[in-house]
Tab-separated table of C-alpha atoms in Angstrom:
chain	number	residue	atom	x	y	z
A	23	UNK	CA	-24.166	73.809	-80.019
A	24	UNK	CA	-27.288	73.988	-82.004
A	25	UNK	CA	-30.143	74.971	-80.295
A	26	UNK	CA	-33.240	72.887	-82.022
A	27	UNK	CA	-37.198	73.510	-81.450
A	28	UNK	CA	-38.941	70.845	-79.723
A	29	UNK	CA	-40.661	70.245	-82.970
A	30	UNK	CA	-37.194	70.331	-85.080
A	31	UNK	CA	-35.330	67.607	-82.373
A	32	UNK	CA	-38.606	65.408	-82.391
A	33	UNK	CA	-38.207	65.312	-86.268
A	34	UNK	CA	-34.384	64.672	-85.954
A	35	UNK	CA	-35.287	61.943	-83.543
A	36	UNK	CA	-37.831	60.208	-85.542
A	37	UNK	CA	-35.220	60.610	-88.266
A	38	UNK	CA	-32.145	58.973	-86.467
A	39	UNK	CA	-34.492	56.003	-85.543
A	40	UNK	CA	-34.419	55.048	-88.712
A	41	UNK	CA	-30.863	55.418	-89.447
A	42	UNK	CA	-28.665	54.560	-85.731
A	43	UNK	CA	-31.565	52.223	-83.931
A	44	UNK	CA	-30.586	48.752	-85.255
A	45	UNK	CA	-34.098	47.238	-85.706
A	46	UNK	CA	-35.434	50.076	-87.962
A	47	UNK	CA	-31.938	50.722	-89.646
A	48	UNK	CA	-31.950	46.537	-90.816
A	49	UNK	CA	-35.569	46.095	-91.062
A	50	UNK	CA	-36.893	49.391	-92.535
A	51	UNK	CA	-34.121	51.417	-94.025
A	52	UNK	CA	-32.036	48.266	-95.264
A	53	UNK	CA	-34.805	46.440	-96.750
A	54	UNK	CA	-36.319	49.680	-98.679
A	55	UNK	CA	-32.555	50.466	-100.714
A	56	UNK	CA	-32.629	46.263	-100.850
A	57	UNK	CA	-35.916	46.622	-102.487
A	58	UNK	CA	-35.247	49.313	-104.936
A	59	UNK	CA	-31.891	47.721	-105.926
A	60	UNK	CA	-33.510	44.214	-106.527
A	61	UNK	CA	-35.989	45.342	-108.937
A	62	UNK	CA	-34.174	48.449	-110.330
A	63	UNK	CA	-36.886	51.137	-108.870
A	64	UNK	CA	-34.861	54.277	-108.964
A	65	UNK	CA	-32.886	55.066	-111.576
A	66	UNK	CA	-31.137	57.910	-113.147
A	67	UNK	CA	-33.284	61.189	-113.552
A	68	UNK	CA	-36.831	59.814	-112.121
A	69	UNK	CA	-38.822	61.837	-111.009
A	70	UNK	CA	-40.903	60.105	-108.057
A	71	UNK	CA	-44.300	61.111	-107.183
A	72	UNK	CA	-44.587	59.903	-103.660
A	73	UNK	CA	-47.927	58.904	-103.190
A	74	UNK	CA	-48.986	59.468	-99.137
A	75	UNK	CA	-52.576	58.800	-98.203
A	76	UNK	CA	-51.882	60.025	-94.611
A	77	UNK	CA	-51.706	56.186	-93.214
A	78	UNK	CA	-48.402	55.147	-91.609
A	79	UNK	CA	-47.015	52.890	-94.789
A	80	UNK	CA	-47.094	56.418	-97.013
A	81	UNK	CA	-45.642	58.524	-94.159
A	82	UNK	CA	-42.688	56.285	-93.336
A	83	UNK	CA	-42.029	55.834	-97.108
A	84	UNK	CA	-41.711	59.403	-97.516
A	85	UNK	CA	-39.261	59.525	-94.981
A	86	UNK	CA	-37.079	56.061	-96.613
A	87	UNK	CA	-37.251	57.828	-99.651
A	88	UNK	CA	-35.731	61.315	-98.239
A	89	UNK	CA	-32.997	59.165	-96.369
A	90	UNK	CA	-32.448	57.516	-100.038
A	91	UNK	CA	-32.005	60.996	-101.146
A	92	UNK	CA	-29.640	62.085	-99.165
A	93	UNK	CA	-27.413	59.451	-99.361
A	94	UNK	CA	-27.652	58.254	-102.834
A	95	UNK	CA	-25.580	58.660	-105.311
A	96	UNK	CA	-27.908	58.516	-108.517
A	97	UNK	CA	-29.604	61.664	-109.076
A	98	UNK	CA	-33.556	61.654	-108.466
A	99	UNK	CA	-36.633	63.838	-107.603
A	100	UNK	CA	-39.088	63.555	-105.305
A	101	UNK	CA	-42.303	65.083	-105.041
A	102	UNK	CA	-44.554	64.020	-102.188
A	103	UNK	CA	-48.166	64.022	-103.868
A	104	UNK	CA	-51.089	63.905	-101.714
A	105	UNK	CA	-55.222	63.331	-102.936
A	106	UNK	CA	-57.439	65.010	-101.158
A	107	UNK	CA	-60.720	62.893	-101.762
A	108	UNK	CA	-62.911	64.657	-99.956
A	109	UNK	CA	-61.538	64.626	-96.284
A	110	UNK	CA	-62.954	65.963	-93.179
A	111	UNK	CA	-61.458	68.798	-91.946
A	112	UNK	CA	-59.562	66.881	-89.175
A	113	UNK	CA	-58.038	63.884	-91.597
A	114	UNK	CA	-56.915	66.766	-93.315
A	115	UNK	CA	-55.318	69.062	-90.740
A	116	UNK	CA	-54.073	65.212	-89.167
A	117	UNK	CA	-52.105	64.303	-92.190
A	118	UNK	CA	-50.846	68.141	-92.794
A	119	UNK	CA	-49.631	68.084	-89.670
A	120	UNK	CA	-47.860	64.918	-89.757
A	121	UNK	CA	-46.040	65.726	-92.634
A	122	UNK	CA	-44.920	69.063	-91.181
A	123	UNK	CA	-43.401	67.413	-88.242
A	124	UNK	CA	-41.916	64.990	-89.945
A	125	UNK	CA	-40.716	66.733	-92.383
A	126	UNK	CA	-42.137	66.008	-95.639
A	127	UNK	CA	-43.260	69.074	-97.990
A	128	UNK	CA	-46.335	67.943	-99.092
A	129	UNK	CA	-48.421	68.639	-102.731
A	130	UNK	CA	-52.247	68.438	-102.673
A	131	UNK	CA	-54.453	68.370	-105.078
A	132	UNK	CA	-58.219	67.590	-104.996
A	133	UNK	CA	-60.864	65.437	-106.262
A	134	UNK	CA	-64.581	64.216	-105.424
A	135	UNK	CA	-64.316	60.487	-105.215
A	136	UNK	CA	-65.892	60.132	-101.884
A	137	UNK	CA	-68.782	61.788	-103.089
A	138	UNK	CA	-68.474	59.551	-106.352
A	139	UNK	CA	-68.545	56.345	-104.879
A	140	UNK	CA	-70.000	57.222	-101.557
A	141	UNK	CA	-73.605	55.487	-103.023
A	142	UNK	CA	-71.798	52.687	-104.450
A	143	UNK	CA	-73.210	49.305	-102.432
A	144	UNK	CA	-71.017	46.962	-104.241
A	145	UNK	CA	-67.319	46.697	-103.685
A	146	UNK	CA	-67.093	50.790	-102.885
A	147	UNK	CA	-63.561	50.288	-101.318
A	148	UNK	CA	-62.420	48.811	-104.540
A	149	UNK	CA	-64.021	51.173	-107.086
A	150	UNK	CA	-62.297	54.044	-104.890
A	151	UNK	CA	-58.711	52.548	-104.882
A	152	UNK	CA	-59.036	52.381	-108.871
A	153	UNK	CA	-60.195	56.007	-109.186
A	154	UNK	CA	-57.290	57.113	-106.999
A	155	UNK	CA	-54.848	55.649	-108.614
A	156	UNK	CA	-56.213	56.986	-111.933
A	157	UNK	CA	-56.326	60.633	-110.352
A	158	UNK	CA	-52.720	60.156	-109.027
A	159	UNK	CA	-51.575	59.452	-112.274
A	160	UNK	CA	-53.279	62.043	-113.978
A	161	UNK	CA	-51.667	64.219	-111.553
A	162	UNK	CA	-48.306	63.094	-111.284
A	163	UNK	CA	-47.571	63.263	-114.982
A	164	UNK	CA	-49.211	66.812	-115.640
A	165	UNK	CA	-46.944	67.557	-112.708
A	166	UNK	CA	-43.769	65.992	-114.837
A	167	UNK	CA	-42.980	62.207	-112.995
A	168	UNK	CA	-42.117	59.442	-114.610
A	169	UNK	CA	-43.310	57.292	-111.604
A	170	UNK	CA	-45.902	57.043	-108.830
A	171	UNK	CA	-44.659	54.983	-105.298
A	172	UNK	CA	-47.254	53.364	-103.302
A	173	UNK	CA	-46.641	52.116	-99.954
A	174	UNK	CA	-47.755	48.405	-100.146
A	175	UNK	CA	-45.387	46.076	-97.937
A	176	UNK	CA	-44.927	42.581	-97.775
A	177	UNK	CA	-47.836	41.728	-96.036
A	178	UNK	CA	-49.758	43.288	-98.450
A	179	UNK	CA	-48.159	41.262	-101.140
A	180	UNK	CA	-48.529	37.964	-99.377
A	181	UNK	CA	-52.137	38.468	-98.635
A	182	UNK	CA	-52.827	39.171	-101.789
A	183	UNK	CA	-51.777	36.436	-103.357
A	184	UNK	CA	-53.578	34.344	-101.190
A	185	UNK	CA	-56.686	36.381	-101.516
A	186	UNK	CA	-56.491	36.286	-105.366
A	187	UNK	CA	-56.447	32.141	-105.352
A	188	UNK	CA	-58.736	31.553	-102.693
A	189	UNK	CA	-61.698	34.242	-103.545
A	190	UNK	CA	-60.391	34.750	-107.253
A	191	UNK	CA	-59.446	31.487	-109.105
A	192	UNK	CA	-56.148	32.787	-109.966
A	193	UNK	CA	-52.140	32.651	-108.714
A	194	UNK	CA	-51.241	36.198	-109.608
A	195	UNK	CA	-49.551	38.741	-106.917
A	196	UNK	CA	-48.680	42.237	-106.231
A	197	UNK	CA	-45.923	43.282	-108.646
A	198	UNK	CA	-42.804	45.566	-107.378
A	199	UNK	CA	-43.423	48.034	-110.307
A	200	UNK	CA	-46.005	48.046	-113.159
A	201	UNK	CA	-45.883	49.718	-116.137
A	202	UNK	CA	-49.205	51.796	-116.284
A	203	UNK	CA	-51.580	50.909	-119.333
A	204	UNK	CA	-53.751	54.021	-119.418
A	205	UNK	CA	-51.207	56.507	-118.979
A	206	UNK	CA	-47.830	55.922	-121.287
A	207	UNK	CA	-44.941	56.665	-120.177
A	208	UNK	CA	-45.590	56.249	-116.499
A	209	UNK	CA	-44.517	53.304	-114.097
A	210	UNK	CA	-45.980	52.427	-110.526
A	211	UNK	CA	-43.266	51.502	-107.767
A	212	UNK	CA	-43.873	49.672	-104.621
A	213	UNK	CA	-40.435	50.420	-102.379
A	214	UNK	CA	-41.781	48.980	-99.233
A	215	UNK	CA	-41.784	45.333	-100.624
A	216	UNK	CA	-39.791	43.699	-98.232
A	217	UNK	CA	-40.962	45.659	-95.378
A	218	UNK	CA	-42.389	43.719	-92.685
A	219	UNK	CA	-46.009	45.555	-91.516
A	220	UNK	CA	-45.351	44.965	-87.927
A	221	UNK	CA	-41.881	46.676	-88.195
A	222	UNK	CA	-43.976	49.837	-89.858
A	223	UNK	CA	-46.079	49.870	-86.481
A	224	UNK	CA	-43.057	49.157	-84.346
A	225	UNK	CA	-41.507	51.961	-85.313
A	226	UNK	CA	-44.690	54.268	-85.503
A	227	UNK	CA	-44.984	53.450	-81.442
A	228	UNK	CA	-41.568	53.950	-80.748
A	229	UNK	CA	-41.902	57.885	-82.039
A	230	UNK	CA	-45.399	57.669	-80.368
A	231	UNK	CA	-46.920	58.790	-83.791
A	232	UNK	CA	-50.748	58.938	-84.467
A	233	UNK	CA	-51.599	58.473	-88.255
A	234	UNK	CA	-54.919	57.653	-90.505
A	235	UNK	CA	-56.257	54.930	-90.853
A	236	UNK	CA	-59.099	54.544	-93.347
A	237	UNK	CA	-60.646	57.980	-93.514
A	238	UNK	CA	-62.925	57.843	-95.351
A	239	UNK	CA	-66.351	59.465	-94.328
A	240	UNK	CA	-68.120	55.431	-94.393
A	241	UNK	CA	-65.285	54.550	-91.985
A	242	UNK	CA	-64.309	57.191	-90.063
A	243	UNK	CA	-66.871	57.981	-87.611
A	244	UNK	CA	-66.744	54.142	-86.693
A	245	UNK	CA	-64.960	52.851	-83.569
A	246	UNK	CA	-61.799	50.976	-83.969
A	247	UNK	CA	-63.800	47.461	-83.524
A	248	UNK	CA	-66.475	48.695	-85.872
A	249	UNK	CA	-63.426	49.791	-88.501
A	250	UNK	CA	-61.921	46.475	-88.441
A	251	UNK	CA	-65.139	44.751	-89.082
A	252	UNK	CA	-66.396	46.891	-92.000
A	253	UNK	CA	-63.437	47.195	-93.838
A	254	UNK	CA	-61.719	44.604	-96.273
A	255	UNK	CA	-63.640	42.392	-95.010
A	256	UNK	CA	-61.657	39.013	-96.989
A	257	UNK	CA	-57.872	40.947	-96.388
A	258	UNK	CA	-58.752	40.307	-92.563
A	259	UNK	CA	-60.249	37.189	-92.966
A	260	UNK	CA	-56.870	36.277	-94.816
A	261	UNK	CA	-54.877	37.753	-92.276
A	262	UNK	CA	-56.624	35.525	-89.879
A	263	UNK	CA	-55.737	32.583	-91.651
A	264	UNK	CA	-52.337	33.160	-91.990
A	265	UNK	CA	-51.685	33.925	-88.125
A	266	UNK	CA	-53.992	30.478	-88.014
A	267	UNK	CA	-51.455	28.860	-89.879
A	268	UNK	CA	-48.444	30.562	-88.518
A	269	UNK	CA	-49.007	28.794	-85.322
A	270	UNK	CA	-48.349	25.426	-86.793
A	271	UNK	CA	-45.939	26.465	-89.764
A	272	UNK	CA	-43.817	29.671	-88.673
A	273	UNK	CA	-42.034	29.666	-92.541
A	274	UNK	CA	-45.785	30.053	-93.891
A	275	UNK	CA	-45.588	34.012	-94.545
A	276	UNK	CA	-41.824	33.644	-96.578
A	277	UNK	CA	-43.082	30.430	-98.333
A	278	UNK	CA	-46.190	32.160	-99.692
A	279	UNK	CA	-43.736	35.296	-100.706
A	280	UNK	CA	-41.253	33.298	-102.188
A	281	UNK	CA	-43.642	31.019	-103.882
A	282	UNK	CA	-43.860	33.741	-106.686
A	283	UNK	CA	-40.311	33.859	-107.124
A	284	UNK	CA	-40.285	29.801	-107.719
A	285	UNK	CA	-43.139	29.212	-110.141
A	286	UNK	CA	-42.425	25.942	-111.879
A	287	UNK	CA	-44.209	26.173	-115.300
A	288	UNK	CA	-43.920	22.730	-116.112
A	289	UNK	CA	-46.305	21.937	-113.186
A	290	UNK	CA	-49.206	24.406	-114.240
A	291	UNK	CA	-51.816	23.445	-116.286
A	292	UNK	CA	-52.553	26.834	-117.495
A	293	UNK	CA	-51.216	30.313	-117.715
A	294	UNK	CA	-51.861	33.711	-119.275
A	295	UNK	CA	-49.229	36.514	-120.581
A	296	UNK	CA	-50.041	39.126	-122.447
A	297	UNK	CA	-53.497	38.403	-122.477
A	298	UNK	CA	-52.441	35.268	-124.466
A	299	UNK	CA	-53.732	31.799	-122.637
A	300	UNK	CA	-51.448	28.993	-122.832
A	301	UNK	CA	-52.218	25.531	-122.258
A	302	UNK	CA	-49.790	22.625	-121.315
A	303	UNK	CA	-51.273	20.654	-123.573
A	304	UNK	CA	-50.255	23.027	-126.184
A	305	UNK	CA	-46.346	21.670	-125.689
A	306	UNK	CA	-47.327	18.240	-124.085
């Protein structure tokens, strides 16, 4: 019999949750390879930079994406690419240590955008998601991949197409993979598409793990009340609203998602591709 370290049979049991316990295996692990079959996200010879910011939607996509590995038949690489932003000491030594228990050999590299945007008083949260994913780019090509996975999940996609006609005039969403424009050659991925966010947190309580949330240094001496208040401020207030109108129509959060999937042109006054507008009137 093999005789594991506590540490080594708390990984293999955070591992097997995913794969033998029925809710993760159908919910997490079936709807990640559903994911990156519907929209062709792997495929032959990638090489993946994994993109983990320490939260629990990176972490558990670095370990659906190791369980893809192993099991998949196309061949692939991984590399599990970390940004360093300017972290305390203890987000730092919290996400290092995550990813050694779980498993996940981790590359970071680092960069000053908390100090960059740290004086910024409009729409700092924004400006600093831009500039990471410009430095995780950067990085992941000079490092030789092809691609860059974030760990956006189906709530995120939902709420953001809400968010974009109700506070931005527009009916666009979150895409499963973009080509990037600044940096050719090189594709963003989002594998956790049909992931469910309260499934992520189920199974982060079940293995009683403890990741970041926002860390950076605006947020993280705030208490968890304080957190929730400060930070994307119109995402909550769009959660909200959709739990609001859950209550009365339970379908809401799939009719939202698969409203981008059924987007009758014929109806719409006005659309844009390729930069190009297009009028109805044009073909009326």
């Amino acid at each position: 019999m093999t005789a594991y370290s506590e540490k080594e049979a708390r990984r293999l049991a955070i591992e097997q949750s995913l794969t033998k316990r029925r809710r993760f295996k159908e919910k997490l692990c079936h709807r990640f390879t559903q994911a990156v079959s519907d929209f062709q996200l792997v495929e032959p010879n990638d090489k993946i930079a994994v993109c983990i910011s320490g939260g629990k939607d990176s972490m558990l996509m670095a370990k659906l994406f190791q369980n893809l590995k192993r099991h998949n038949k196309i061949p692939f690489e991984l590399l599990f690419l970390v940004m360093d932003p300017g972290y305390s000491p203890a987000n730092r030594q919290q996400i290092e240590s995550n990813a050694d228990l779980l498993g996940v050999p981790l590359h970071i590299f680092e960069s000053d955008i908390f100090d960059s945007v740290v004086h910024v008083e409009k729409s700092p949260c924004y400006l600093c998601a831009r500039m990471r994913r410009g430095h995780l780019y950067k990085q992941a090509k000079e490092l030789g991949c092809n691609k860059i996975a974030l760990g956006h999940h189906y709530d995120d996609v939902i709420e953001t197409t809400l968010m974009s006609m109700l506070w931005g005039g527009q009916i666009q969403t979150m895409m499963p993979k973009l080509h990037s424009t600044n940096f050719e050659g090189m594709e963003l991925i989002r594998p956790l598409y049909y992931i469910r966010e309260e499934d992520i947190i189920a199974w982060r309580d079940q293995n009683k793990l403890t990741f970041l949330r926002c860390a950076c240094r605006f947020t993280e001496a705030l208490s968890e009340e304080e957190h929730d208040q400060e930070s994307a401020s119109k995402r909550k207030e769009t959660k909200r609203l959709i739990q609001q109108l859950k209550k009365t129509n339970p379908a809401v959060e799939a009719n939202i998602f698969n409203s981008m999937h059924n987007v009758a042109l014929d109806a719409v006054l006005a659309y844009k591709t390729k930069g190009e507008k297009h009028h109805f009137l044009d073909t009326y």
